[in-house]
mmCIF file of C-alpha atoms in Angstrom:
data_model
loop_
_atom_site.group_PDB
_atom_site.id
_atom_site.type_symbol
_atom_site.label_atom_id
_atom_site.label_comp_id
_atom_site.label_asym_id
_atom_site.label_seq_id
_atom_site.Cartn_x
_atom_site.Cartn_y
_atom_site.Cartn_z
ATOM 1 C CA MET K 14 -0.203 0.060 0.259
ATOM 2 C CA TYR K 15 2.727 2.296 0.991
ATOM 3 C CA LYS K 16 5.624 1.472 -1.665
ATOM 4 C CA ASP K 17 6.801 5.096 -1.486
ATOM 5 C CA LEU K 18 6.676 5.354 2.268
ATOM 6 C CA PRO K 19 7.438 1.897 3.931
ATOM 7 C CA ALA K 20 6.327 1.907 7.591
ATOM 8 C CA ILE K 21 9.102 1.309 10.165
ATOM 9 C CA ARG K 22 8.606 -0.230 13.515
ATOM 10 C CA GLY K 23 7.535 2.353 15.709
ATOM 11 C CA LYS K 24 4.657 1.206 18.240
ATOM 12 C CA TYR K 25 5.962 2.520 21.412
ATOM 13 C CA TYR K 26 7.356 5.762 19.842
ATOM 14 C CA ILE K 27 3.741 6.637 18.786
ATOM 15 C CA GLN K 28 2.143 5.770 21.699
ATOM 16 C CA ARG K 29 4.456 7.950 23.883
ATOM 17 C CA LEU K 30 3.571 10.975 21.257
ATOM 18 C CA ILE K 31 -0.036 9.806 21.895
ATOM 19 C CA GLU K 32 0.262 10.141 25.688
ATOM 20 C CA GLU K 33 1.257 13.751 24.980
ATOM 21 C CA GLY K 34 -2.218 14.221 23.868
ATOM 22 C CA GLU K 35 -3.305 17.254 21.406
ATOM 23 C CA HIS K 36 -0.907 20.682 22.058
ATOM 24 C CA GLU K 37 0.598 23.219 20.523
ATOM 25 C CA HIS K 38 3.251 21.233 18.560
ATOM 26 C CA GLN K 39 0.873 17.958 17.935
ATOM 27 C CA ASP K 40 -2.300 17.372 16.488
ATOM 28 C CA PHE K 41 -4.346 13.978 16.023
ATOM 29 C CA LYS K 42 -6.116 13.233 12.479
ATOM 30 C CA TYR K 43 -8.251 10.254 12.061
ATOM 31 C CA LYS K 44 -8.023 10.684 8.306
ATOM 32 C CA ILE K 45 -7.207 13.087 5.644
ATOM 33 C CA SER K 46 -9.664 14.129 3.181
ATOM 34 C CA ASP K 47 -9.802 18.036 2.989
ATOM 35 C CA ALA K 48 -6.765 19.701 1.526
ATOM 36 C CA CYS K 49 -7.923 23.184 2.805
ATOM 37 C CA LYS K 50 -8.243 22.085 6.418
ATOM 38 C CA ILE K 51 -5.074 20.459 6.506
ATOM 39 C CA ALA K 52 -3.408 23.618 4.930
ATOM 40 C CA ARG K 53 -4.616 25.381 7.897
ATOM 41 C CA SER K 54 -2.849 23.390 10.357
ATOM 42 C CA ILE K 55 0.422 23.291 8.254
ATOM 43 C CA SER K 56 -0.003 27.290 8.184
ATOM 44 C CA ALA K 57 -0.513 27.313 11.987
ATOM 45 C CA PHE K 58 2.323 25.106 12.819
ATOM 46 C CA SER K 59 4.666 26.973 10.458
ATOM 47 C CA ASN K 60 3.899 30.522 11.965
ATOM 48 C CA ASN K 61 4.448 29.059 15.251
ATOM 49 C CA ASP K 62 7.351 27.027 16.171
ATOM 50 C CA GLY K 63 6.561 24.055 13.998
ATOM 51 C CA GLY K 64 4.826 20.811 14.975
ATOM 52 C CA ARG K 65 3.229 17.480 13.769
ATOM 53 C CA LEU K 66 0.092 15.639 12.610
ATOM 54 C CA LEU K 67 -0.271 12.144 13.322
ATOM 55 C CA VAL K 68 -2.549 10.651 10.914
ATOM 56 C CA GLY K 69 -4.457 7.606 11.565
ATOM 57 C CA VAL K 70 -5.339 8.602 15.240
ATOM 58 C CA LYS K 71 -8.595 9.656 16.605
ATOM 59 C CA ASP K 72 -9.579 12.565 18.668
ATOM 60 C CA ASN K 73 -9.477 10.218 21.802
ATOM 61 C CA GLY K 74 -6.125 8.686 21.127
ATOM 62 C CA VAL K 75 -7.110 5.163 19.457
ATOM 63 C CA ILE K 76 -5.092 4.199 16.862
ATOM 64 C CA ALA K 77 -7.066 3.606 13.744
ATOM 65 C CA GLY K 78 -4.306 3.369 11.104
ATOM 66 C CA ILE K 79 -4.526 5.321 7.779
ATOM 67 C CA ARG K 80 -6.354 3.177 4.994
ATOM 68 C CA SER K 81 -4.869 4.865 2.134
ATOM 69 C CA GLU K 82 -1.851 6.362 0.351
ATOM 70 C CA GLU K 83 -4.212 9.270 -0.687
ATOM 71 C CA ASP K 84 -3.832 10.541 2.735
ATOM 72 C CA VAL K 85 -0.342 11.622 1.596
ATOM 73 C CA HIS K 86 -1.209 12.902 -1.465
ATOM 74 C CA VAL K 87 -3.667 14.986 0.233
ATOM 75 C CA ILE K 88 -0.999 16.489 2.556
ATOM 76 C CA GLU K 89 1.479 17.049 -0.113
ATOM 77 C CA ALA K 90 -1.240 18.948 -2.047
ATOM 78 C CA ALA K 91 -2.210 20.943 1.009
ATOM 79 C CA ALA K 92 1.481 21.951 1.590
ATOM 80 C CA GLU K 93 2.509 22.528 -1.915
ATOM 81 C CA ILE K 94 -0.579 24.060 -3.586
ATOM 82 C CA TYR K 95 -2.514 25.334 -0.776
ATOM 83 C CA CYS K 96 -0.140 27.211 1.223
ATOM 84 C CA ARG K 97 2.079 29.937 0.324
ATOM 85 C CA PRO K 98 4.758 29.920 0.367
ATOM 86 C CA ALA K 99 4.994 26.113 -0.224
ATOM 87 C CA VAL K 100 5.868 24.181 2.846
ATOM 88 C CA ARG K 101 8.022 21.247 2.823
ATOM 89 C CA VAL K 102 6.534 18.376 5.129
ATOM 90 C CA GLU K 103 8.453 15.195 6.270
ATOM 91 C CA MET K 104 6.329 12.270 6.439
ATOM 92 C CA THR K 105 7.056 9.152 8.067
ATOM 93 C CA ALA K 106 5.192 5.993 8.262
ATOM 94 C CA PHE K 107 5.338 3.733 11.560
ATOM 95 C CA GLN K 108 3.679 0.255 12.210
ATOM 96 C CA CYS K 109 1.937 -0.207 15.199
ATOM 97 C CA GLU K 110 -0.080 -2.765 17.187
ATOM 98 C CA GLY K 111 -2.019 -5.107 14.918
ATOM 99 C CA GLY K 112 -0.378 -3.800 11.859
ATOM 100 C CA LEU K 113 -1.854 -0.638 11.964
ATOM 101 C CA VAL K 114 0.163 2.446 10.143
ATOM 102 C CA VAL K 115 0.311 5.807 11.601
ATOM 103 C CA LEU K 116 1.820 8.428 9.421
ATOM 104 C CA ARG K 117 3.819 11.364 11.131
ATOM 105 C CA ALA K 118 3.879 14.785 9.186
ATOM 106 C CA SER K 119 6.523 17.070 10.693
ATOM 107 C CA ILE K 120 6.067 20.455 9.688
ATOM 108 C CA PRO K 121 9.001 23.076 10.465
ATOM 109 C CA ARG K 122 8.952 26.544 11.601
ATOM 110 C CA ALA K 123 8.673 28.775 8.541
ATOM 111 C CA GLU K 124 12.021 30.679 7.694
ATOM 112 C CA ALA K 125 10.082 33.630 6.465
ATOM 113 C CA ARG K 126 6.622 34.200 8.123
ATOM 114 C CA PRO K 127 3.707 34.453 7.448
ATOM 115 C CA VAL K 128 2.655 31.097 5.577
ATOM 116 C CA ALA K 129 -0.845 31.602 4.400
ATOM 117 C CA CYS K 130 -3.359 28.967 3.288
ATOM 118 C CA ARG K 131 -5.843 29.105 0.572
ATOM 119 C CA GLU K 132 -9.485 29.175 2.082
ATOM 120 C CA GLU K 133 -12.749 27.457 0.354
ATOM 121 C CA ASP K 134 -13.648 31.004 -1.004
ATOM 122 C CA GLY K 135 -10.313 31.549 -2.869
ATOM 123 C CA SER K 136 -8.970 33.765 -0.232
ATOM 124 C CA TRP K 137 -5.588 33.385 1.677
ATOM 125 C CA ARG K 138 -5.325 33.635 5.326
ATOM 126 C CA ALA K 139 -2.615 33.003 8.002
ATOM 127 C CA TYR K 140 -3.097 30.986 10.867
ATOM 128 C CA TYR K 141 -1.194 30.380 14.033
ATOM 129 C CA ARG K 142 -1.331 27.359 16.492
ATOM 130 C CA VAL K 143 -2.510 28.036 19.963
ATOM 131 C CA ALA K 144 -2.563 25.398 22.339
ATOM 132 C CA ASP K 145 -4.594 22.614 20.535
ATOM 133 C CA GLU K 146 -6.114 24.887 17.979
ATOM 134 C CA ASN K 147 -5.595 26.791 14.852
ATOM 135 C CA ILE K 148 -6.314 30.401 15.129
ATOM 136 C CA ALA K 149 -6.682 32.801 12.288
ATOM 137 C CA ALA K 150 -3.768 35.180 12.939
ATOM 138 C CA HIS K 151 -4.393 38.814 13.969
ATOM 139 C CA PRO K 152 -3.807 41.267 10.819
ATOM 140 C CA LEU K 153 -1.084 42.956 12.903
ATOM 141 C CA MET K 154 0.644 40.048 13.484
ATOM 142 C CA VAL K 155 0.831 39.214 9.904
ATOM 143 C CA ARG K 156 2.141 42.793 9.335
ATOM 144 C CA THR K 157 4.937 42.134 11.768
ATOM 145 C CA TRP K 158 5.865 38.990 10.259
ATOM 146 C CA ARG K 159 6.069 40.837 7.052
ATOM 147 C CA ARG K 160 8.272 43.543 8.613
ATOM 148 C CA GLU K 161 11.753 42.949 8.644
ATOM 149 C CA TYR K 162 13.966 44.543 11.282
ATOM 150 C CA VAL K 163 17.709 44.439 10.977
ATOM 151 C CA GLU K 164 18.467 47.047 13.672
ATOM 152 C CA ALA K 165 19.050 45.856 17.527
ATOM 153 C CA ALA K 166 16.296 47.301 19.643
ATOM 154 C CA ASP K 167 19.011 48.556 22.111
ATOM 155 C CA GLY K 168 19.992 52.066 21.524
ATOM 156 C CA LEU K 169 17.196 52.907 19.138
ATOM 157 C CA ALA K 170 15.397 56.365 19.792
ATOM 158 C CA PHE K 171 11.680 56.201 20.293
ATOM 159 C CA SER K 172 8.861 58.805 19.572
ATOM 160 C CA ALA K 173 7.266 60.346 22.276
ATOM 161 C CA ASP K 174 4.068 58.428 21.233
ATOM 162 C CA GLU K 175 5.982 55.112 21.233
ATOM 163 C CA GLY K 176 7.691 55.538 24.580
ATOM 164 C CA ALA K 177 3.912 56.490 26.001
ATOM 165 C CA LEU K 178 2.689 53.295 24.688
ATOM 166 C CA LEU K 179 5.207 51.007 26.068
ATOM 167 C CA GLN K 180 4.846 52.876 29.262
ATOM 168 C CA SER K 181 0.867 52.114 29.144
ATOM 169 C CA LEU K 182 1.700 48.397 28.489
ATOM 170 C CA GLU K 183 3.829 48.363 31.645
ATOM 171 C CA SER K 184 1.074 49.530 33.536
ATOM 172 C CA LEU K 185 -2.011 48.071 31.967
ATOM 173 C CA GLY K 186 -0.243 44.310 31.639
ATOM 174 C CA PRO K 187 -1.981 42.489 28.670
ATOM 175 C CA VAL K 188 -4.432 44.665 26.825
ATOM 176 C CA ASP K 189 -6.939 43.873 23.835
ATOM 177 C CA VAL K 190 -5.552 44.956 20.577
ATOM 178 C CA GLU K 191 -8.360 46.997 19.990
ATOM 179 C CA GLN K 192 -8.234 48.727 23.490
ATOM 180 C CA LEU K 193 -4.878 49.415 22.833
ATOM 181 C CA ILE K 194 -5.461 51.443 19.755
ATOM 182 C CA LEU K 195 -8.181 53.423 21.305
ATOM 183 C CA HIS K 196 -5.658 53.927 24.419
ATOM 184 C CA THR K 197 -3.174 55.759 22.049
ATOM 185 C CA HIS K 198 -5.760 58.367 21.083
ATOM 186 C CA LEU K 199 -4.049 58.341 17.669
ATOM 187 C CA SER K 200 -5.605 57.580 14.260
ATOM 188 C CA ARG K 201 -6.213 53.908 13.806
ATOM 189 C CA ARG K 202 -3.398 53.827 11.014
ATOM 190 C CA SER K 203 -0.829 55.611 13.066
ATOM 191 C CA ALA K 204 -1.561 53.159 15.962
ATOM 192 C CA GLU K 205 -1.302 50.141 14.151
ATOM 193 C CA ASP K 206 1.951 50.924 12.487
ATOM 194 C CA MET K 207 3.584 51.989 15.943
ATOM 195 C CA ILE K 208 2.469 48.783 17.139
ATOM 196 C CA VAL K 209 3.747 46.776 14.144
ATOM 197 C CA LYS K 210 7.016 48.592 14.589
ATOM 198 C CA LEU K 211 7.645 47.848 18.377
ATOM 199 C CA ALA K 212 6.271 44.091 17.710
ATOM 200 C CA GLY K 213 8.698 43.927 14.903
ATOM 201 C CA MET K 214 11.687 44.899 17.218
ATOM 202 C CA GLY K 215 10.635 42.253 19.834
ATOM 203 C CA LEU K 216 9.535 44.912 22.388
ATOM 204 C CA VAL K 217 5.642 44.026 22.473
ATOM 205 C CA GLU K 218 3.878 40.978 21.278
ATOM 206 C CA PHE K 219 0.935 39.031 20.673
ATOM 207 C CA VAL K 220 -0.772 36.675 22.756
ATOM 208 C CA TYR K 221 -3.846 35.015 22.406
ATOM 209 C CA SER K 222 -5.922 34.762 25.684
ATOM 210 C CA HIS K 223 -9.816 34.262 26.003
ATOM 211 C CA GLN K 224 -10.889 33.860 22.381
ATOM 212 C CA ARG K 225 -8.945 37.360 21.494
ATOM 213 C CA PHE K 226 -5.636 38.574 20.709
ATOM 214 C CA MET K 227 -3.695 40.766 23.419
ATOM 215 C CA VAL K 228 -0.450 42.928 23.238
ATOM 216 C CA ILE K 229 2.128 42.477 26.197
ATOM 217 C CA THR K 230 5.381 44.305 26.515
ATOM 218 C CA ASN K 231 8.460 42.806 26.522
ATOM 219 C CA ALA K 232 10.382 45.985 27.437
#
């Protein structure tokens, strides 16, 4: 069945991975049938610190095994056609108890973010992995990924508004992105540009909490 991907022994290894459950760097997939949905997972892992799909494993951790080499082809299509830029996914098949085969699809952290995926309506969107969920990345996160900062943060001069924003974050703690924009009393465009600049410099970062993206300071 897997002439191009021979299964190697690995039932104990796979069982150890399953015992970890689904988390920021691991997702279980009973079967692969929708390239768009798989592309979201690939995008999310790529835009975080990488991760792996265990294909042929149910959500409750029960090994069902993969039934067709088509699973491999759908993952390849998701990574190469439905992701932009294309992602190189490394796939390894492991033979488990009862001859069942589990496929491990390893997804690396992207060298250049964002990795976007094509949605069912033809649009492109970047995702981010949070715990065991794939979350649509906040537009300001995407802008930060696209911005290349070669200067070190140390020694750079800030505008009065940027300094005030950092001071506000130190006193406010994690704050909703929209609330922070309102707090600056600047135009939306100016406030967003300022947040993206500071995030690109590593002085603030985005975190996902309570179903929304928050901003915190690293200064």
